[in-house]
Short mmCIF file of C-alpha atoms in Angstrom, two decimals:
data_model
loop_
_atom_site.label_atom_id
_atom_site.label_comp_id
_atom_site.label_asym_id
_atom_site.label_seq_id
_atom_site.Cartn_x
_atom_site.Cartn_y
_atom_site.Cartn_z
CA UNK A 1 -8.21 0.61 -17.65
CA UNK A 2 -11.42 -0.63 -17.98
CA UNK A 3 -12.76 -4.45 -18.24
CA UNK A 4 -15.06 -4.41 -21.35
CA UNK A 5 -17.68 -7.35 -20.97
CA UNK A 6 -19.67 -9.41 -23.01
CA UNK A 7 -22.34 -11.78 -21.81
CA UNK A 8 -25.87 -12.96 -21.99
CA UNK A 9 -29.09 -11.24 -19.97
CA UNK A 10 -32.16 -11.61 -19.05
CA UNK A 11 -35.20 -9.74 -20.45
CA UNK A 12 -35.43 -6.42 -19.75
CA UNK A 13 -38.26 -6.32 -17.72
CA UNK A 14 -39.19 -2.41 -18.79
CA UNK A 15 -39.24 -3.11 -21.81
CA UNK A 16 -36.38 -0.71 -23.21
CA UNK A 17 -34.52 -2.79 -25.57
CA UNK A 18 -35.28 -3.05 -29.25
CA UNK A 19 -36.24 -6.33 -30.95
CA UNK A 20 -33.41 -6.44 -33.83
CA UNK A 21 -33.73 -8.09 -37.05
CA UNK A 22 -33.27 -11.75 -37.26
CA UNK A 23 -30.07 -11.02 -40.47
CA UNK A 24 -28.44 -8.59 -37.45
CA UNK A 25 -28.15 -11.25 -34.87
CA UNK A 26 -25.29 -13.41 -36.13
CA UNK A 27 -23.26 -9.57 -36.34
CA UNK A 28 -23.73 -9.71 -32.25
CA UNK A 29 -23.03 -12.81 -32.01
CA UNK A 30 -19.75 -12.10 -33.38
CA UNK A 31 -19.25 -9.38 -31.04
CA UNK A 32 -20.11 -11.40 -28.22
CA UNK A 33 -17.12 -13.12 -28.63
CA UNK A 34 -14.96 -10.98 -27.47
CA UNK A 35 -15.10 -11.02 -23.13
CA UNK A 36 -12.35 -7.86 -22.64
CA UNK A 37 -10.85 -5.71 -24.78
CA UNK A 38 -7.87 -2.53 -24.09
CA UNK A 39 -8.52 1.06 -24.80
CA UNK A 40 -10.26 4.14 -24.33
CA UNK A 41 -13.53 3.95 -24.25
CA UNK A 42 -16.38 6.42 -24.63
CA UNK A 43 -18.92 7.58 -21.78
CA UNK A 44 -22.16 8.14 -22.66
CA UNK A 45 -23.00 11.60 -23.39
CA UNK A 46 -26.68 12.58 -23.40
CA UNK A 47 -26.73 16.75 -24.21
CA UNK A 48 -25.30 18.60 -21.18
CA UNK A 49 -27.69 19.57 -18.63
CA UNK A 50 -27.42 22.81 -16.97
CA UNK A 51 -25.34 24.01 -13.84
CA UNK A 52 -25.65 22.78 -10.37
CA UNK A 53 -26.40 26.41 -9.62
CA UNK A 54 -29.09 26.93 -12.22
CA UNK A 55 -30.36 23.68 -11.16
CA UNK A 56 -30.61 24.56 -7.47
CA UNK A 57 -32.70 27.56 -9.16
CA UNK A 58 -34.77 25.14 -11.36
CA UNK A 59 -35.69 23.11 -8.66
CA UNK A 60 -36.91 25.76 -6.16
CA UNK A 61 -39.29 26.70 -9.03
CA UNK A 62 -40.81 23.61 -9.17
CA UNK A 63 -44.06 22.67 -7.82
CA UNK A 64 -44.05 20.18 -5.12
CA UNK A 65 -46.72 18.10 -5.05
CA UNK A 66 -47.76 14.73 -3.80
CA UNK A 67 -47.12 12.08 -6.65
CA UNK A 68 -49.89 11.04 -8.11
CA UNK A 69 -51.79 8.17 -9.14
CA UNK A 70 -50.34 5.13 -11.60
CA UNK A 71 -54.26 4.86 -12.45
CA UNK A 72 -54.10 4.76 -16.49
CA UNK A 73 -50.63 4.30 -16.94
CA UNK A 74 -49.42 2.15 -19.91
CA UNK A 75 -45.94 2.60 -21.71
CA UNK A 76 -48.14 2.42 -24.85
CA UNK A 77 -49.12 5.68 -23.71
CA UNK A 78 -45.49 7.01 -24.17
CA UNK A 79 -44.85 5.57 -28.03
CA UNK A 80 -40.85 5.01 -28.24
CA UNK A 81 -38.95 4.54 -30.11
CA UNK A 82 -39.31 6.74 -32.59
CA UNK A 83 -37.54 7.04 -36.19
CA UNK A 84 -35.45 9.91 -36.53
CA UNK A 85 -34.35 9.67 -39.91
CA UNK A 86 -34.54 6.84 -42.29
CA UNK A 87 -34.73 3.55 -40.95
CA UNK A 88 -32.84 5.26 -37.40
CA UNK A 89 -34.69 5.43 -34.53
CA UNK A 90 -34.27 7.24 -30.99
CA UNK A 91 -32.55 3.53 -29.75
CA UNK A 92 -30.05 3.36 -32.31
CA UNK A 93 -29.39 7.09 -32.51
CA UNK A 94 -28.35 7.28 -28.81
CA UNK A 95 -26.35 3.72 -28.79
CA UNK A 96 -24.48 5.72 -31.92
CA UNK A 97 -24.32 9.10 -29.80
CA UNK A 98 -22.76 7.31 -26.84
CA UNK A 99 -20.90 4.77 -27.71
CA UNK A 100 -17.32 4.95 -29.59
CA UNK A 101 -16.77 3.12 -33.10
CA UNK A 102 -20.14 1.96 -33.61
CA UNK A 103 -21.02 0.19 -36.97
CA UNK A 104 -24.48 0.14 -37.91
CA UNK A 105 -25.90 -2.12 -40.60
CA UNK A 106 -28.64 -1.28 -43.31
CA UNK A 107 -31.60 -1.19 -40.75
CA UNK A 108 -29.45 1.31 -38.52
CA UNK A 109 -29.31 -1.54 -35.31
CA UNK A 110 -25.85 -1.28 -34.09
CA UNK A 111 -23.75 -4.22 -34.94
CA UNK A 112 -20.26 -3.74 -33.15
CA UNK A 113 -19.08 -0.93 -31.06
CA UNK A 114 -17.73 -0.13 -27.33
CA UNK A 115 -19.97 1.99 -24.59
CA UNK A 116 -19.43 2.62 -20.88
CA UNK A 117 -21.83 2.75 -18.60
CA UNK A 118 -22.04 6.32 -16.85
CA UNK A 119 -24.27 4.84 -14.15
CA UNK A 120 -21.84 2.16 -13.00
CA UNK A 121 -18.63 2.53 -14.93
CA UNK A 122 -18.92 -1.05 -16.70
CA UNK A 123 -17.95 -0.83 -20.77
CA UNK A 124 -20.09 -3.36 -23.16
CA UNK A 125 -19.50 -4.22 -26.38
CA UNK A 126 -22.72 -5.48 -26.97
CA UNK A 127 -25.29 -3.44 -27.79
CA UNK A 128 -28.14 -5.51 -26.78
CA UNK A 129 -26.36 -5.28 -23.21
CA UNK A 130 -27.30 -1.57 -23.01
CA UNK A 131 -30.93 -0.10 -22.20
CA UNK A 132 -31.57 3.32 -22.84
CA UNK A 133 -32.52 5.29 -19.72
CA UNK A 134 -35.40 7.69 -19.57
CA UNK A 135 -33.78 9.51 -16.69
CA UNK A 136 -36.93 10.60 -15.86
CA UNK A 137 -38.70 7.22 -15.63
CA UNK A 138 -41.85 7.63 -18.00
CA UNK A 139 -44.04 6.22 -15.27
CA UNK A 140 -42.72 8.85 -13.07
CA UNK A 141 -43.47 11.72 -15.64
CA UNK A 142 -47.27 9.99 -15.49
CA UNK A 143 -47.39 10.52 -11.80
CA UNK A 144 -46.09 14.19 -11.82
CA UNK A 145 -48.34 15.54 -14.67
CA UNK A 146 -47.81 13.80 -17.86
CA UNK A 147 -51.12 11.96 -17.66
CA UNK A 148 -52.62 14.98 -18.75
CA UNK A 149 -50.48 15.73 -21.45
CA UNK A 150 -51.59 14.45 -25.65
CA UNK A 151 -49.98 11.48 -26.88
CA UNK A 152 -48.27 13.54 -28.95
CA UNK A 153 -46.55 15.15 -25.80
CA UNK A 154 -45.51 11.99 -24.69
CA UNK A 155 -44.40 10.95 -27.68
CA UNK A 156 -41.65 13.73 -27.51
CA UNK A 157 -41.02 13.30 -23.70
CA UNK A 158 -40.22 9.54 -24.35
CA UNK A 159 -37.69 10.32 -27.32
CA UNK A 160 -36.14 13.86 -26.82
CA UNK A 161 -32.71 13.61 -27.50
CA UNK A 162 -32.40 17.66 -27.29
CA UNK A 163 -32.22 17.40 -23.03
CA UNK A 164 -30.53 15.22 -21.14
CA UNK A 165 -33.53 12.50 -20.94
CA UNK A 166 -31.92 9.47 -22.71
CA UNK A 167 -28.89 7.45 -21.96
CA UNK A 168 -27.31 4.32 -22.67
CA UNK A 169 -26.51 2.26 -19.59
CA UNK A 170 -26.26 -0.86 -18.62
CA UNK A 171 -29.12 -2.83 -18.91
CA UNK A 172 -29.23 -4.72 -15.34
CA UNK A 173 -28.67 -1.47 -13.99
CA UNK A 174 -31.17 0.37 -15.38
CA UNK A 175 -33.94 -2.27 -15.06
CA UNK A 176 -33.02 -1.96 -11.17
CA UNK A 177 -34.04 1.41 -11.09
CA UNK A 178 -37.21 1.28 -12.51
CA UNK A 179 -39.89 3.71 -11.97
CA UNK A 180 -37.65 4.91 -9.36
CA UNK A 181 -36.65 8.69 -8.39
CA UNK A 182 -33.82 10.07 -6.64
CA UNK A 183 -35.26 9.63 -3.69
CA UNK A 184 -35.22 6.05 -3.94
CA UNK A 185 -32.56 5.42 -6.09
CA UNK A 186 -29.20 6.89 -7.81
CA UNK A 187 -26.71 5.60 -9.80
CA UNK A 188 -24.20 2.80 -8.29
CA UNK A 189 -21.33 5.68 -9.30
CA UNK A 190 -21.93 7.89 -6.59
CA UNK A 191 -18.88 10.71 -8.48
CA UNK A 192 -22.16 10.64 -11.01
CA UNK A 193 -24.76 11.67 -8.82
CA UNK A 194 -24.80 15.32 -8.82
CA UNK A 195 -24.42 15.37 -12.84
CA UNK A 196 -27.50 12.85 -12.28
CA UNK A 197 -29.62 15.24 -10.08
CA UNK A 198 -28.63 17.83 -12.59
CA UNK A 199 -30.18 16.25 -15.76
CA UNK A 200 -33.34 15.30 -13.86
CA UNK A 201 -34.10 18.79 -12.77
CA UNK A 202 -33.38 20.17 -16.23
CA UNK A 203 -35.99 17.68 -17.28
CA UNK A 204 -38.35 18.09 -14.73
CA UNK A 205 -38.03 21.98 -15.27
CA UNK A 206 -38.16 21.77 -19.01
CA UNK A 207 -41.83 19.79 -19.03
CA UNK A 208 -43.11 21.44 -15.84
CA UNK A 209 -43.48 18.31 -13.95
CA UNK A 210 -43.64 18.28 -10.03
CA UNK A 211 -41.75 16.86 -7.45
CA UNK A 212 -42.84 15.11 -4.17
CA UNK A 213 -41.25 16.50 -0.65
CA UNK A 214 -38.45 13.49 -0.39
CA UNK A 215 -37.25 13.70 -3.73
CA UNK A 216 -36.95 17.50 -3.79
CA UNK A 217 -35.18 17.33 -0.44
CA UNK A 218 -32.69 14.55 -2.16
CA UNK A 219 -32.24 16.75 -5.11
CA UNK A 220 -31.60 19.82 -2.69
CA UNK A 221 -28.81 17.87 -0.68
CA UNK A 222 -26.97 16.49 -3.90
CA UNK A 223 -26.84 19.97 -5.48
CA UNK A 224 -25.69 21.62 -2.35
CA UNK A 225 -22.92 19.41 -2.57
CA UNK A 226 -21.65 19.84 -6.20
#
């Protein structure tokens, strides 16, 4: 059974959670009050990446490259989040997709709902205690070829919801990895790590984006071992 928590945070300091309405906030405060709740609850599912075999093959195709510069970078450069259809956008579509039971008021910001953590196995039912991962880290995409890309192009990198790119975790978690890549970090769940290694590659792959010597080698070992 799993604890369900409420609580306060800090600011996220990537910058990953949405500002909600000032009418929605009295809808999580009444969430808040509950600290732990019973049940089932669901684990966030981002679309399926592919094999740990046809990721071993994916990842021998990439390029491997030294990462490049952070000259340039800005978020602003990546525009999230998105609408998606009517007044949704790529935040609360995903916090719907991967969560369980979630109510969503007339702006589309979740108001109540459970959601557990795939990165550490902790279950929130507050939405505003959940970031929503770029798995690849859009700083990282910068460094391994997305600085040449349109802003268009990064516009769809930072809100595709047809790969496994985007995932609701929790948000202390996330804001610890950062700009991070496997090499440097992986999820606190270590059972997780080889489905983790599995959706980066499937990014990577998908946008052509290269990978440094460690991180390939840190790829290479976790697939091996799925």
């Amino acid at each position: 059974m799993s604890a369900v928590y409420a609580r306060r945070h800090t600011p996220s300091t990537r910058g990953t959670r949405y500002t909600r309405p000032a009418f929605a906030a009295a809808a999580v405060a009444l969430a808040a009050a509950a600290t732990l709740v019973t049940g089932s609850s669901a684990q966030a599912a981002p679309p399926a990446p592919v094999s740990a075999a046809t990721a071993r093959t994916y990842l021998g195709d990439l390029t491997v490259k030294a990462e490049g510069s952070s000259d340039g970078y800005s978020r602003d450069k990546f525009p999230h989040w998105s609408t998606q259809s009517g007044a949704c956008n790529t935040r609360e579509v995903v916090l719907k997709r991967d969560g369980t039971n979630v109510e969503q008021d007339s702006s589309c910001a979740a108001t109540s709902g459970t959601w557990k953590s795939a990165y550490d196995g902790a279950t929130w039912t507050v939405a505003s205690d959940l970031d929503i991962d770029h798995v690849v880290p859009l700083s990282e995409a910068w460094k391994s070829g997305a600085n040449s890309w349109t802003t268009a192009q990064r516009e769809g990198f930072a809100n595709d919801l047809t790969r496994p790119q985007l995932i609701a975790v929790t948000d202390n978690v996330n804001q610890a990895k950062g700009d991070k890549d496997p090499a440097e970090w992986l999820p606190p769940t270590a059972s997780y790590h080889c489905y983790y290694a599995r959706m980066w590659v499937d990014v990577k792959h998908h946008y052509k984006l290269t990978v440094n010597t460690e991180e390939k080698s840190k790829l290479s070992s976790i697939l091996n071992g799925c």
